[in-house]
Every structure is written in structure tokens, then in C-alpha cells.
Amino acid sequence: MLNSRVTTSLLQQPASAAIRRAFISSPPSSFLSSPLVRSGPLRFPTSAPSLLRHCSSDSHSSSSSSPSSQPSNPNSKIPNVANPASDKSTWRTMAEKDISRYLRQTHDRVFEHNRAWAAEKKKADPDFFANLSAGQTPEYLWIGCSDSRIPAEQITGLEPGDAFVHRNIANLVCNTDLNVMAVINYAVRHLKVKHIVVCGHYGCGGVKAAMSAKDLGILNPWLRNIRDVYRLHEKELDAIKDEEARYNRLVELNVIEQCRNVVKTAGVQQSYAENSFPIVHGWVFGFNDGLLRDLQIDFEGMLKDIQKIYNLTES
């Protein structure tokens, strides 16, 4: 509920970053006729007078502008809409002020909602933060994608303290990535997590990028890990004629391979031999219905298979 209110409040802001960039880089006449303005969900003002009022207002609230309101500085130069090129600097100055106000508003609202969340939690449970500060004993280690649309706790109903979370592009577990290796080691050896979840999602931009034959600069070595997954399962994937279905299957196979990489680690192997946990799971999230799909990883079978070569149970 709280995050939805944050999202709603952000969408109620004067304009999105995309619209603002278009406003700065485009002459006013072309900007006012662009699809971003005409049909955008934020309903940015489309007439020159209302646009000027909107950009020059000093109010912190987008609702303060009305069709009859005047610019906050009546002595300021009003851009000549008939000849926008001659007043480009004025338009740009007004847009930059609007962007600065927008950034301040979106920053401040996060803290407003944080205070509301803290008050709500304390009201529901007066000991909530005392218990939270006592330490963490999460049941889950979550290794997910950095995609902003997949907050682990929200889609699973977990509470603060329930999951130790690591996220990166395309939910990769690379043995050369000291970040994810340290996370797994700490979660297993010190936090004693019972479940390790590798969660991918359909529509993953990282997986899609890896399927394209393009030089993506610094992303190349990272995405090569996904391309290697394609190489390992080339026959299966090439047999899928539908491109979207092939894309979705690569998402699933990537999750399975990353689960296998988790199982290869010494911490997981040794903890399981001693404690019978953690168990490794592979899940995929779908945006179309908001549901998680369990790929039914055979953890014990996978562990047995890899230990022919990757057996690290001896400390």
C-alpha cells in the first residue's frame, strides 16, 4: 500500500523525466505537439499559456496552477511562441527551474512516506523497531534482478528481516563477482539462511540484450555469462521458432544455470552436508499476472551432479 502511494504521488508530479528532457532539447512549438505531451499519462499542459504558468510557478504543489493563474514573476520575459527560437534561452531557464523543483519534490516525498511508514509500523506494533534493531535472522537469501519493478518483499509478502537481498543485472551468480560471492558466504555461514532463491523475470532487459549481436561496451563481459547459457542450450533454444517463447525460455535457463552456480560454492555445499540446508530454488516472476513461477529445481540431484567436479565439502 505504501509503495503504491509513493508511485501514485510520483506520477502526479508535473512531468516525467522523459517529458522534461524533451522540453529542454526541443523547440517549444515541436515540444507542444509531441506525442509525449498530447497523449502522455501525466497530462502535461499542452497550451502555451498553461505551459508557461506551469514552468514558472514557484509553488511546491503541482495543483497550485490553474487556468487563471499568472506566472510567479509578472515582470519576467514571456517567450514568444510565434518565434520560439528567439527565446530558447528563456524556455530553457524556465524548464531547468521546473526540473529542479521536481527533483526536490520527489526527494522530499520519499522522506515523507518514510515517516508515514515508520509511524504506521510503530502503531501496529510498538516493539517493531526494537525487535528490528536486535539483529537479523532471515530465512531467505534472495538473488534477483536489479529491475525496479520487482521488489522482493512486496511480491512475496515478506517483512523486513525475512530476506537477505542481493540484486544485479539479470540475476547472475558469477564466481568472479566478489560481491555476490561475499553475499552468499555471509548469508550461509553467518546468517544461516534456510532457502536461497534465484529469481529472474520474463521480459528481462539483460537477457534480451544478450540475445542481440551488438557491442554493448562495458556490459559485454557481464552479458557474456548469459550468452554462455545460450551456448550451453543452443540446440533447445534454436528449436524454438517463436522469438518471444525463445526469449522466455532463455530467462528460465539462465535462472537454472545461476542456481547451479550457487550450488557450486563451498559454503552452500558444506552447510548442506552439515545442516541439510540451505535449499536452492529457481523462480521466475511474470509481469503479466504478477505471479511467481517455481521452476522446480531438483536441488539434491543438481548437487550430486556437480560434485563430480565441484565437490568442496571438505573444509
PDB file of C-alpha atoms in Angstrom:
ATOM      1  CA  MET A   1       0.000   0.000   0.000  1.00  0.00           C
ATOM      2  CA  LEU A   2       2.715   2.445   0.975  1.00  0.00           C
ATOM      3  CA  ASN A   3       4.817   1.914  -2.141  1.00  0.00           C
ATOM      4  CA  SER A   4       1.736   2.254  -4.287  1.00  0.00           C
ATOM      5  CA  ARG A   5       1.115   5.633  -2.676  1.00  0.00           C
ATOM      6  CA  VAL A   6       4.689   6.632  -3.405  1.00  0.00           C
ATOM      7  CA  THR A   7       4.281   5.565  -7.027  1.00  0.00           C
ATOM      8  CA  THR A   8       0.985   7.423  -7.321  1.00  0.00           C
ATOM      9  CA  SER A   9       2.432  10.596  -5.841  1.00  0.00           C
ATOM     10  CA  LEU A  10       5.387  10.481  -8.213  1.00  0.00           C
ATOM     11  CA  LEU A  11       3.116  10.011 -11.200  1.00  0.00           C
ATOM     12  CA  GLN A  12       1.169  13.082 -10.087  1.00  0.00           C
ATOM     13  CA  GLN A  13       4.254  15.245 -10.482  1.00  0.00           C
ATOM     14  CA  PRO A  14       4.239  17.907 -13.224  1.00  0.00           C
ATOM     15  CA  ALA A  15       6.142  15.783 -15.751  1.00  0.00           C
ATOM     16  CA  SER A  16       8.277  12.733 -16.095  1.00  0.00           C
ATOM     17  CA  ALA A  17      11.996  12.857 -16.762  1.00  0.00           C
ATOM     18  CA  ALA A  18      11.374  11.873 -20.376  1.00  0.00           C
ATOM     19  CA  ILE A  19       8.991  14.786 -20.890  1.00  0.00           C
ATOM     20  CA  ARG A  20      11.382  17.208 -19.237  1.00  0.00           C
ATOM     21  CA  ARG A  21      14.272  16.082 -21.422  1.00  0.00           C
ATOM     22  CA  ALA A  22      12.101  16.527 -24.486  1.00  0.00           C
ATOM     23  CA  PHE A  23      11.086  20.005 -23.274  1.00  0.00           C
ATOM     24  CA  ILE A  24      14.710  21.111 -22.810  1.00  0.00           C
ATOM     25  CA  SER A  25      16.044  19.691 -26.067  1.00  0.00           C
ATOM     26  CA  SER A  26      13.120  20.608 -28.345  1.00  0.00           C
ATOM     27  CA  PRO A  27      11.854  23.994 -29.548  1.00  0.00           C
ATOM     28  CA  PRO A  28       8.581  24.853 -27.755  1.00  0.00           C
ATOM     29  CA  SER A  29       6.481  24.525 -30.870  1.00  0.00           C
ATOM     30  CA  SER A  30       7.653  20.989 -31.605  1.00  0.00           C
ATOM     31  CA  PHE A  31       7.524  20.017 -27.932  1.00  0.00           C
ATOM     32  CA  LEU A  32       3.922  21.156 -27.558  1.00  0.00           C
ATOM     33  CA  SER A  33       2.870  18.950 -30.464  1.00  0.00           C
ATOM     34  CA  SER A  34       4.849  15.895 -29.432  1.00  0.00           C
ATOM     35  CA  PRO A  35       3.092  12.621 -28.509  1.00  0.00           C
ATOM     36  CA  LEU A  36       4.636  12.821 -25.024  1.00  0.00           C
ATOM     37  CA  VAL A  37       2.602  15.940 -24.340  1.00  0.00           C
ATOM     38  CA  ARG A  38      -0.529  15.185 -26.344  1.00  0.00           C
ATOM     39  CA  SER A  39      -1.163  11.680 -25.067  1.00  0.00           C
ATOM     40  CA  GLY A  40       1.172  11.132 -22.126  1.00  0.00           C
ATOM     41  CA  PRO A  41      -0.407   9.703 -18.969  1.00  0.00           C
ATOM     42  CA  LEU A  42       0.845  12.662 -16.913  1.00  0.00           C
ATOM     43  CA  ARG A  43      -1.325  15.136 -18.854  1.00  0.00           C
ATOM     44  CA  PHE A  44       1.331  17.788 -19.097  1.00  0.00           C
ATOM     45  CA  PRO A  45      -0.205  21.166 -20.161  1.00  0.00           C
ATOM     46  CA  THR A  46      -0.482  21.377 -23.920  1.00  0.00           C
ATOM     47  CA  SER A  47      -1.256  25.033 -24.437  1.00  0.00           C
ATOM     48  CA  ALA A  48       1.492  27.655 -24.397  1.00  0.00           C
ATOM     49  CA  PRO A  49      -0.045  29.858 -21.639  1.00  0.00           C
ATOM     50  CA  SER A  50      -0.675  26.922 -19.291  1.00  0.00           C
ATOM     51  CA  LEU A  51       2.790  25.540 -20.038  1.00  0.00           C
ATOM     52  CA  LEU A  52       4.332  28.882 -19.131  1.00  0.00           C
ATOM     53  CA  ARG A  53       2.328  29.100 -15.929  1.00  0.00           C
ATOM     54  CA  HIS A  54       3.287  25.552 -15.063  1.00  0.00           C
ATOM     55  CA  CYS A  55       7.015  26.081 -15.576  1.00  0.00           C
ATOM     56  CA  SER A  56       7.277  29.486 -13.915  1.00  0.00           C
ATOM     57  CA  SER A  57       5.225  28.741 -10.810  1.00  0.00           C
ATOM     58  CA  ASP A  58       7.268  28.723  -7.587  1.00  0.00           C
ATOM     59  CA  SER A  59       4.768  26.553  -5.733  1.00  0.00           C
ATOM     60  CA  HIS A  60       5.848  23.150  -4.456  1.00  0.00           C
ATOM     61  CA  SER A  61       2.489  21.668  -5.411  1.00  0.00           C
ATOM     62  CA  SER A  62       1.527  20.882  -8.982  1.00  0.00           C
ATOM     63  CA  SER A  63      -2.099  21.505  -8.074  1.00  0.00           C
ATOM     64  CA  SER A  64      -1.486  25.227  -7.439  1.00  0.00           C
ATOM     65  CA  SER A  65      -1.609  26.038 -11.161  1.00  0.00           C
ATOM     66  CA  SER A  66      -4.986  26.879 -12.633  1.00  0.00           C
ATOM     67  CA  PRO A  67      -6.131  28.248 -15.974  1.00  0.00           C
ATOM     68  CA  SER A  68      -6.449  31.707 -14.430  1.00  0.00           C
ATOM     69  CA  SER A  69      -3.148  31.756 -12.538  1.00  0.00           C
ATOM     70  CA  GLN A  70      -0.327  34.044 -13.617  1.00  0.00           C
ATOM     71  CA  PRO A  71       3.441  33.462 -13.775  1.00  0.00           C
ATOM     72  CA  SER A  72       5.068  33.903 -10.359  1.00  0.00           C
ATOM     73  CA  ASN A  73       7.158  36.787 -11.715  1.00  0.00           C
ATOM     74  CA  PRO A  74       4.954  39.071 -13.815  1.00  0.00           C
ATOM     75  CA  ASN A  75       7.996  41.076 -14.893  1.00  0.00           C
ATOM     76  CA  SER A  76       9.778  38.064 -16.343  1.00  0.00           C
ATOM     77  CA  LYS A  77      10.109  37.759 -20.072  1.00  0.00           C
ATOM     78  CA  ILE A  78       7.327  35.709 -21.664  1.00  0.00           C
ATOM     79  CA  PRO A  79       8.684  33.569 -24.506  1.00  0.00           C
ATOM     80  CA  ASN A  80       7.403  34.409 -27.942  1.00  0.00           C
ATOM     81  CA  VAL A  81       5.530  31.277 -29.028  1.00  0.00           C
ATOM     82  CA  ALA A  82       5.312  32.550 -32.589  1.00  0.00           C
ATOM     83  CA  ASN A  83       9.091  32.758 -32.745  1.00  0.00           C
ATOM     84  CA  PRO A  84      10.339  30.174 -30.214  1.00  0.00           C
ATOM     85  CA  ALA A  85      13.933  30.142 -31.482  1.00  0.00           C
ATOM     86  CA  SER A  86      14.437  33.746 -30.388  1.00  0.00           C
ATOM     87  CA  ASP A  87      13.501  32.895 -26.808  1.00  0.00           C
ATOM     88  CA  LYS A  88      15.104  29.476 -26.480  1.00  0.00           C
ATOM     89  CA  SER A  89      17.244  30.513 -23.514  1.00  0.00           C
ATOM     90  CA  THR A  90      14.162  31.746 -21.642  1.00  0.00           C
ATOM     91  CA  TRP A  91      12.332  28.475 -22.250  1.00  0.00           C
ATOM     92  CA  ARG A  92      15.397  26.528 -21.115  1.00  0.00           C
ATOM     93  CA  THR A  93      15.757  28.569 -17.920  1.00  0.00           C
ATOM     94  CA  MET A  94      12.117  28.001 -17.060  1.00  0.00           C
ATOM     95  CA  ALA A  95      12.420  24.274 -17.777  1.00  0.00           C
ATOM     96  CA  GLU A  96      15.534  23.952 -15.632  1.00  0.00           C
ATOM     97  CA  LYS A  97      13.762  25.631 -12.714  1.00  0.00           C
ATOM     98  CA  ASP A  98      10.869  23.207 -13.158  1.00  0.00           C
ATOM     99  CA  ILE A  99      13.249  20.233 -13.176  1.00  0.00           C
ATOM    100  CA  SER A 100      14.988  21.488 -10.040  1.00  0.00           C
ATOM    101  CA  ARG A 101      11.619  21.792  -8.290  1.00  0.00           C
ATOM    102  CA  TYR A 102      10.596  18.331  -9.477  1.00  0.00           C
ATOM    103  CA  LEU A 103      13.795  16.741  -8.171  1.00  0.00           C
ATOM    104  CA  ARG A 104      13.332  18.448  -4.798  1.00  0.00           C
ATOM    105  CA  GLN A 105       9.723  17.296  -4.575  1.00  0.00           C
ATOM    106  CA  THR A 106      10.456  13.655  -5.430  1.00  0.00           C
ATOM    107  CA  HIS A 107      13.350  13.613  -2.952  1.00  0.00           C
ATOM    108  CA  ASP A 108      11.265  15.107  -0.142  1.00  0.00           C
ATOM    109  CA  ARG A 109       8.320  12.806  -0.753  1.00  0.00           C
ATOM    110  CA  VAL A 110      10.455   9.719  -0.101  1.00  0.00           C
ATOM    111  CA  PHE A 111      11.158  11.029   3.404  1.00  0.00           C
ATOM    112  CA  GLU A 112       7.516  11.975   3.897  1.00  0.00           C
ATOM    113  CA  HIS A 113       6.465   8.423   3.092  1.00  0.00           C
ATOM    114  CA  ASN A 114       9.278   7.019   5.218  1.00  0.00           C
ATOM    115  CA  ARG A 115       7.923   8.907   8.216  1.00  0.00           C
ATOM    116  CA  ALA A 116       4.415   7.688   7.438  1.00  0.00           C
ATOM    117  CA  TRP A 117       5.655   4.078   7.115  1.00  0.00           C
ATOM    118  CA  ALA A 118       7.565   4.267  10.409  1.00  0.00           C
ATOM    119  CA  ALA A 119       4.543   5.705  12.210  1.00  0.00           C
ATOM    120  CA  GLU A 120       2.281   3.032  10.733  1.00  0.00           C
ATOM    121  CA  LYS A 121       4.608   0.214  11.784  1.00  0.00           C
ATOM    122  CA  LYS A 122       5.007   1.591  15.309  1.00  0.00           C
ATOM    123  CA  LYS A 123       1.260   1.995  15.691  1.00  0.00           C
ATOM    124  CA  ALA A 124       0.640  -1.617  14.613  1.00  0.00           C
ATOM    125  CA  ASP A 125       3.469  -2.983  16.774  1.00  0.00           C
ATOM    126  CA  PRO A 126       5.101  -0.705  19.390  1.00  0.00           C
ATOM    127  CA  ASP A 127       8.056  -3.122  19.632  1.00  0.00           C
ATOM    128  CA  PHE A 128       8.605  -3.395  15.879  1.00  0.00           C
ATOM    129  CA  PHE A 129      11.752  -1.274  15.662  1.00  0.00           C
ATOM    130  CA  ALA A 130      13.163  -2.563  18.948  1.00  0.00           C
ATOM    131  CA  ASN A 131      12.898  -6.088  17.553  1.00  0.00           C
ATOM    132  CA  LEU A 132      14.293  -4.976  14.201  1.00  0.00           C
ATOM    133  CA  SER A 133      17.355  -3.393  15.803  1.00  0.00           C
ATOM    134  CA  ALA A 134      18.105  -6.548  17.802  1.00  0.00           C
ATOM    135  CA  GLY A 135      19.587  -8.253  14.725  1.00  0.00           C
ATOM    136  CA  GLN A 136      18.600 -10.214  11.639  1.00  0.00           C
ATOM    137  CA  THR A 137      17.807 -13.888  11.240  1.00  0.00           C
ATOM    138  CA  PRO A 138      16.438 -14.110   7.691  1.00  0.00           C
ATOM    139  CA  GLU A 139      15.113 -17.385   6.350  1.00  0.00           C
ATOM    140  CA  TYR A 140      15.813 -16.452   2.743  1.00  0.00           C
ATOM    141  CA  LEU A 141      18.672 -15.251   0.610  1.00  0.00           C
ATOM    142  CA  TRP A 142      17.157 -13.588  -2.455  1.00  0.00           C
ATOM    143  CA  ILE A 143      19.309 -13.171  -5.562  1.00  0.00           C
ATOM    144  CA  GLY A 144      17.252 -11.190  -8.036  1.00  0.00           C
ATOM    145  CA  CYS A 145      17.407  -8.808 -10.955  1.00  0.00           C
ATOM    146  CA  SER A 146      18.017  -5.091 -10.408  1.00  0.00           C
ATOM    147  CA  ASP A 147      14.823  -4.307 -12.347  1.00  0.00           C
ATOM    148  CA  SER A 148      12.960  -1.668 -10.328  1.00  0.00           C
ATOM    149  CA  ARG A 149       9.592  -3.371 -10.889  1.00  0.00           C
ATOM    150  CA  ILE A 150      10.407  -6.446  -8.782  1.00  0.00           C
ATOM    151  CA  PRO A 151      10.705  -5.572  -5.079  1.00  0.00           C
ATOM    152  CA  ALA A 152      11.383  -8.915  -3.379  1.00  0.00           C
ATOM    153  CA  GLU A 153       9.495  -8.267  -0.153  1.00  0.00           C
ATOM    154  CA  GLN A 154       6.398  -6.865  -1.828  1.00  0.00           C
ATOM    155  CA  ILE A 155       5.839  -9.657  -4.331  1.00  0.00           C
ATOM    156  CA  THR A 156       6.416 -12.358  -1.709  1.00  0.00           C
ATOM    157  CA  GLY A 157       4.700 -10.774   1.296  1.00  0.00           C
ATOM    158  CA  LEU A 158       7.918 -10.939   3.313  1.00  0.00           C
ATOM    159  CA  GLU A 159       8.582  -8.436   6.092  1.00  0.00           C
ATOM    160  CA  PRO A 160      11.774  -6.545   6.993  1.00  0.00           C
ATOM    161  CA  GLY A 161      14.192  -9.078   8.435  1.00  0.00           C
ATOM    162  CA  ASP A 162      12.815 -12.033   6.458  1.00  0.00           C
ATOM    163  CA  ALA A 163      15.111 -11.868   3.422  1.00  0.00           C
ATOM    164  CA  PHE A 164      18.755 -11.037   2.797  1.00  0.00           C
ATOM    165  CA  VAL A 165      18.687  -9.475  -0.662  1.00  0.00           C
ATOM    166  CA  HIS A 166      21.236  -9.207  -3.473  1.00  0.00           C
ATOM    167  CA  ARG A 167      20.309  -7.838  -6.893  1.00  0.00           C
ATOM    168  CA  ASN A 168      22.204  -7.288 -10.120  1.00  0.00           C
ATOM    169  CA  ILE A 169      21.517  -7.112 -13.849  1.00  0.00           C
ATOM    170  CA  ALA A 170      19.867 -10.381 -14.943  1.00  0.00           C
ATOM    171  CA  ASN A 171      20.305 -12.063 -11.510  1.00  0.00           C
ATOM    172  CA  LEU A 172      23.726 -13.535 -12.291  1.00  0.00           C
ATOM    173  CA  VAL A 173      25.897 -15.568  -9.927  1.00  0.00           C
ATOM    174  CA  CYS A 174      29.423 -15.259 -11.311  1.00  0.00           C
ATOM    175  CA  ASN A 175      32.316 -16.832  -9.451  1.00  0.00           C
ATOM    176  CA  THR A 176      34.486 -13.801 -10.282  1.00  0.00           C
ATOM    177  CA  ASP A 177      31.937 -11.381  -8.799  1.00  0.00           C
ATOM    178  CA  LEU A 178      33.215 -10.865  -5.254  1.00  0.00           C
ATOM    179  CA  ASN A 179      30.025  -9.029  -4.358  1.00  0.00           C
ATOM    180  CA  VAL A 180      27.646 -11.930  -4.902  1.00  0.00           C
ATOM    181  CA  MET A 181      30.195 -14.453  -3.595  1.00  0.00           C
ATOM    182  CA  ALA A 182      30.531 -12.457  -0.351  1.00  0.00           C
ATOM    183  CA  VAL A 183      26.744 -12.211  -0.049  1.00  0.00           C
ATOM    184  CA  ILE A 184      26.294 -15.971  -0.416  1.00  0.00           C
ATOM    185  CA  ASN A 185      29.100 -16.709   2.024  1.00  0.00           C
ATOM    186  CA  TYR A 186      27.752 -14.328   4.668  1.00  0.00           C
ATOM    187  CA  ALA A 187      24.150 -15.458   4.247  1.00  0.00           C
ATOM    188  CA  VAL A 188      25.048 -19.150   4.527  1.00  0.00           C
ATOM    189  CA  ARG A 189      27.848 -19.192   7.099  1.00  0.00           C
ATOM    190  CA  HIS A 190      26.740 -16.383   9.400  1.00  0.00           C
ATOM    191  CA  LEU A 191      23.021 -15.778   8.887  1.00  0.00           C
ATOM    192  CA  LYS A 192      22.273 -19.491   8.425  1.00  0.00           C
ATOM    193  CA  VAL A 193      19.612 -18.913   5.760  1.00  0.00           C
ATOM    194  CA  LYS A 194      17.398 -21.906   5.007  1.00  0.00           C
ATOM    195  CA  HIS A 195      16.497 -21.039   1.408  1.00  0.00           C
ATOM    196  CA  ILE A 196      18.431 -19.445  -1.433  1.00  0.00           C
ATOM    197  CA  VAL A 197      16.197 -18.113  -4.188  1.00  0.00           C
ATOM    198  CA  VAL A 198      17.475 -17.092  -7.611  1.00  0.00           C
ATOM    199  CA  CYS A 199      14.596 -15.111  -9.119  1.00  0.00           C
ATOM    200  CA  GLY A 200      14.546 -13.984 -12.728  1.00  0.00           C
ATOM    201  CA  HIS A 201      11.688 -12.406 -14.625  1.00  0.00           C
ATOM    202  CA  TYR A 202      10.132 -12.614 -18.039  1.00  0.00           C
ATOM    203  CA  GLY A 203      10.897  -9.536 -20.106  1.00  0.00           C
ATOM    204  CA  CYS A 204      14.396  -9.207 -18.638  1.00  0.00           C
ATOM    205  CA  GLY A 205      16.321  -6.477 -20.456  1.00  0.00           C
ATOM    206  CA  GLY A 206      19.673  -8.059 -19.632  1.00  0.00           C
ATOM    207  CA  VAL A 207      18.674 -11.368 -21.196  1.00  0.00           C
ATOM    208  CA  LYS A 208      17.224  -9.567 -24.207  1.00  0.00           C
ATOM    209  CA  ALA A 209      20.446  -7.595 -24.672  1.00  0.00           C
ATOM    210  CA  ALA A 210      22.477 -10.792 -24.517  1.00  0.00           C
ATOM    211  CA  MET A 211      20.399 -12.201 -27.377  1.00  0.00           C
ATOM    212  CA  SER A 212      21.358  -9.322 -29.664  1.00  0.00           C
ATOM    213  CA  ALA A 213      24.526  -9.309 -31.760  1.00  0.00           C
ATOM    214  CA  LYS A 214      25.705  -5.897 -30.609  1.00  0.00           C
ATOM    215  CA  ASP A 215      28.770  -4.470 -28.936  1.00  0.00           C
ATOM    216  CA  LEU A 216      27.446  -3.074 -25.653  1.00  0.00           C
ATOM    217  CA  GLY A 217      30.722  -1.796 -24.268  1.00  0.00           C
ATOM    218  CA  ILE A 218      31.276  -2.355 -20.556  1.00  0.00           C
ATOM    219  CA  LEU A 219      28.223  -4.638 -20.460  1.00  0.00           C
ATOM    220  CA  ASN A 220      29.909  -7.177 -22.768  1.00  0.00           C
ATOM    221  CA  PRO A 221      31.764  -9.193 -20.093  1.00  0.00           C
ATOM    222  CA  TRP A 222      28.690  -9.243 -17.866  1.00  0.00           C
ATOM    223  CA  LEU A 223      26.261 -10.284 -20.580  1.00  0.00           C
ATOM    224  CA  ARG A 224      28.678 -12.912 -21.866  1.00  0.00           C
ATOM    225  CA  ASN A 225      27.583 -15.041 -18.926  1.00  0.00           C
ATOM    226  CA  ILE A 226      24.065 -15.110 -20.388  1.00  0.00           C
ATOM    227  CA  ARG A 227      25.405 -15.733 -23.885  1.00  0.00           C
ATOM    228  CA  ASP A 228      27.277 -18.700 -22.436  1.00  0.00           C
ATOM    229  CA  VAL A 229      23.960 -20.002 -21.129  1.00  0.00           C
ATOM    230  CA  TYR A 230      22.589 -19.746 -24.669  1.00  0.00           C
ATOM    231  CA  ARG A 231      25.622 -21.613 -25.986  1.00  0.00           C
ATOM    232  CA  LEU A 232      25.115 -24.424 -23.472  1.00  0.00           C
ATOM    233  CA  HIS A 233      21.472 -24.795 -24.526  1.00  0.00           C
ATOM    234  CA  GLU A 234      21.821 -23.774 -28.153  1.00  0.00           C
ATOM    235  CA  LYS A 235      20.001 -26.731 -29.696  1.00  0.00           C
ATOM    236  CA  GLU A 236      16.974 -26.401 -27.426  1.00  0.00           C
ATOM    237  CA  LEU A 237      16.721 -22.649 -27.911  1.00  0.00           C
ATOM    238  CA  ASP A 238      17.268 -22.678 -31.681  1.00  0.00           C
ATOM    239  CA  ALA A 239      14.493 -25.238 -32.000  1.00  0.00           C
ATOM    240  CA  ILE A 240      12.016 -22.684 -30.577  1.00  0.00           C
ATOM    241  CA  LYS A 241      10.793 -20.741 -33.601  1.00  0.00           C
ATOM    242  CA  ASP A 242       8.741 -18.142 -31.756  1.00  0.00           C
ATOM    243  CA  GLU A 243      11.146 -15.384 -30.670  1.00  0.00           C
ATOM    244  CA  GLU A 244       9.258 -14.420 -27.525  1.00  0.00           C
ATOM    245  CA  ALA A 245       8.973 -18.044 -26.425  1.00  0.00           C
ATOM    246  CA  ARG A 246      12.714 -18.488 -27.038  1.00  0.00           C
ATOM    247  CA  TYR A 247      13.383 -15.336 -25.025  1.00  0.00           C
ATOM    248  CA  ASN A 248      11.251 -16.589 -22.118  1.00  0.00           C
ATOM    249  CA  ARG A 249      12.957 -19.970 -22.177  1.00  0.00           C
ATOM    250  CA  LEU A 250      16.397 -18.332 -22.016  1.00  0.00           C
ATOM    251  CA  VAL A 251      15.183 -16.409 -18.946  1.00  0.00           C
ATOM    252  CA  GLU A 252      14.304 -19.738 -17.305  1.00  0.00           C
ATOM    253  CA  LEU A 253      17.521 -21.468 -18.363  1.00  0.00           C
ATOM    254  CA  ASN A 254      19.532 -18.535 -17.059  1.00  0.00           C
ATOM    255  CA  VAL A 255      17.874 -18.895 -13.645  1.00  0.00           C
ATOM    256  CA  ILE A 256      18.646 -22.635 -13.623  1.00  0.00           C
ATOM    257  CA  GLU A 257      22.302 -22.007 -14.522  1.00  0.00           C
ATOM    258  CA  GLN A 258      22.641 -19.392 -11.788  1.00  0.00           C
ATOM    259  CA  CYS A 259      21.163 -21.870  -9.300  1.00  0.00           C
ATOM    260  CA  ARG A 260      23.838 -24.304 -10.420  1.00  0.00           C
ATOM    261  CA  ASN A 261      26.483 -21.634  -9.804  1.00  0.00           C
ATOM    262  CA  VAL A 262      25.138 -21.167  -6.264  1.00  0.00           C
ATOM    263  CA  VAL A 263      25.349 -24.906  -5.652  1.00  0.00           C
ATOM    264  CA  LYS A 264      28.990 -24.903  -6.779  1.00  0.00           C
ATOM    265  CA  THR A 265      30.014 -22.690  -3.847  1.00  0.00           C
ATOM    266  CA  ALA A 266      31.827 -24.185  -0.864  1.00  0.00           C
ATOM    267  CA  GLY A 267      29.607 -22.506   1.700  1.00  0.00           C
ATOM    268  CA  VAL A 268      26.409 -23.996   0.318  1.00  0.00           C
ATOM    269  CA  GLN A 269      27.878 -27.489  -0.106  1.00  0.00           C
ATOM    270  CA  GLN A 270      29.400 -27.587   3.373  1.00  0.00           C
ATOM    271  CA  SER A 271      26.349 -26.154   5.117  1.00  0.00           C
ATOM    272  CA  TYR A 272      24.036 -28.618   3.407  1.00  0.00           C
ATOM    273  CA  ALA A 273      26.299 -31.559   4.305  1.00  0.00           C
ATOM    274  CA  GLU A 274      26.280 -30.465   7.934  1.00  0.00           C
ATOM    275  CA  ASN A 275      22.792 -28.991   8.423  1.00  0.00           C
ATOM    276  CA  SER A 276      20.650 -30.185   5.472  1.00  0.00           C
ATOM    277  CA  PHE A 277      20.144 -26.557   4.489  1.00  0.00           C
ATOM    278  CA  PRO A 278      20.053 -24.252   2.611  1.00  0.00           C
ATOM    279  CA  ILE A 279      17.898 -25.446  -0.285  1.00  0.00           C
ATOM    280  CA  VAL A 280      18.352 -23.646  -3.605  1.00  0.00           C
ATOM    281  CA  HIS A 281      15.268 -22.592  -5.601  1.00  0.00           C
ATOM    282  CA  GLY A 282      14.778 -21.122  -9.076  1.00  0.00           C
ATOM    283  CA  TRP A 283      11.802 -18.816  -9.601  1.00  0.00           C
ATOM    284  CA  VAL A 284      10.609 -16.555 -12.414  1.00  0.00           C
ATOM    285  CA  PHE A 285       8.321 -13.545 -11.977  1.00  0.00           C
ATOM    286  CA  GLY A 286       5.754 -12.603 -14.622  1.00  0.00           C
ATOM    287  CA  PHE A 287       4.692  -9.006 -15.143  1.00  0.00           C
ATOM    288  CA  ASN A 288       1.523 -10.004 -16.957  1.00  0.00           C
ATOM    289  CA  ASP A 289      -0.066 -11.563 -13.872  1.00  0.00           C
ATOM    290  CA  GLY A 290       2.277 -10.678 -11.004  1.00  0.00           C
ATOM    291  CA  LEU A 291       2.825 -14.341 -10.133  1.00  0.00           C
ATOM    292  CA  LEU A 292       5.974 -16.261  -9.300  1.00  0.00           C
ATOM    293  CA  ARG A 293       6.646 -19.481 -11.163  1.00  0.00           C
ATOM    294  CA  ASP A 294       8.647 -22.194  -9.386  1.00  0.00           C
ATOM    295  CA  LEU A 295      10.965 -23.923 -11.864  1.00  0.00           C
ATOM    296  CA  GLN A 296      11.057 -26.961  -9.538  1.00  0.00           C
ATOM    297  CA  ILE A 297      14.838 -27.136  -9.269  1.00  0.00           C
ATOM    298  CA  ASP A 298      15.981 -30.617  -8.221  1.00  0.00           C
ATOM    299  CA  PHE A 299      18.465 -29.280  -5.691  1.00  0.00           C
ATOM    300  CA  GLU A 300      19.740 -32.635  -4.427  1.00  0.00           C
ATOM    301  CA  GLY A 301      20.085 -34.019  -7.956  1.00  0.00           C
ATOM    302  CA  MET A 302      21.874 -30.864  -9.098  1.00  0.00           C
ATOM    303  CA  LEU A 303      24.219 -31.030  -6.095  1.00  0.00           C
ATOM    304  CA  LYS A 304      25.049 -34.672  -6.795  1.00  0.00           C
ATOM    305  CA  ASP A 305      25.735 -33.956 -10.476  1.00  0.00           C
ATOM    306  CA  ILE A 306      28.091 -31.049  -9.929  1.00  0.00           C
ATOM    307  CA  GLN A 307      30.051 -32.626  -7.096  1.00  0.00           C
ATOM    308  CA  LYS A 308      31.829 -34.949  -9.508  1.00  0.00           C
ATOM    309  CA  ILE A 309      33.919 -31.904 -10.431  1.00  0.00           C
ATOM    310  CA  TYR A 310      32.963 -29.169  -7.955  1.00  0.00           C
ATOM    311  CA  ASN A 311      32.961 -31.082  -4.683  1.00  0.00           C
ATOM    312  CA  LEU A 312      34.091 -28.654  -1.955  1.00  0.00           C
ATOM    313  CA  THR A 313      32.594 -30.303   1.112  1.00  0.00           C
ATOM    314  CA  GLU A 314      35.997 -30.724   2.758  1.00  0.00           C
ATOM    315  CA  SER A 315      36.872 -27.511   4.590  1.00  0.00           C
TER     316      SER A 315
END
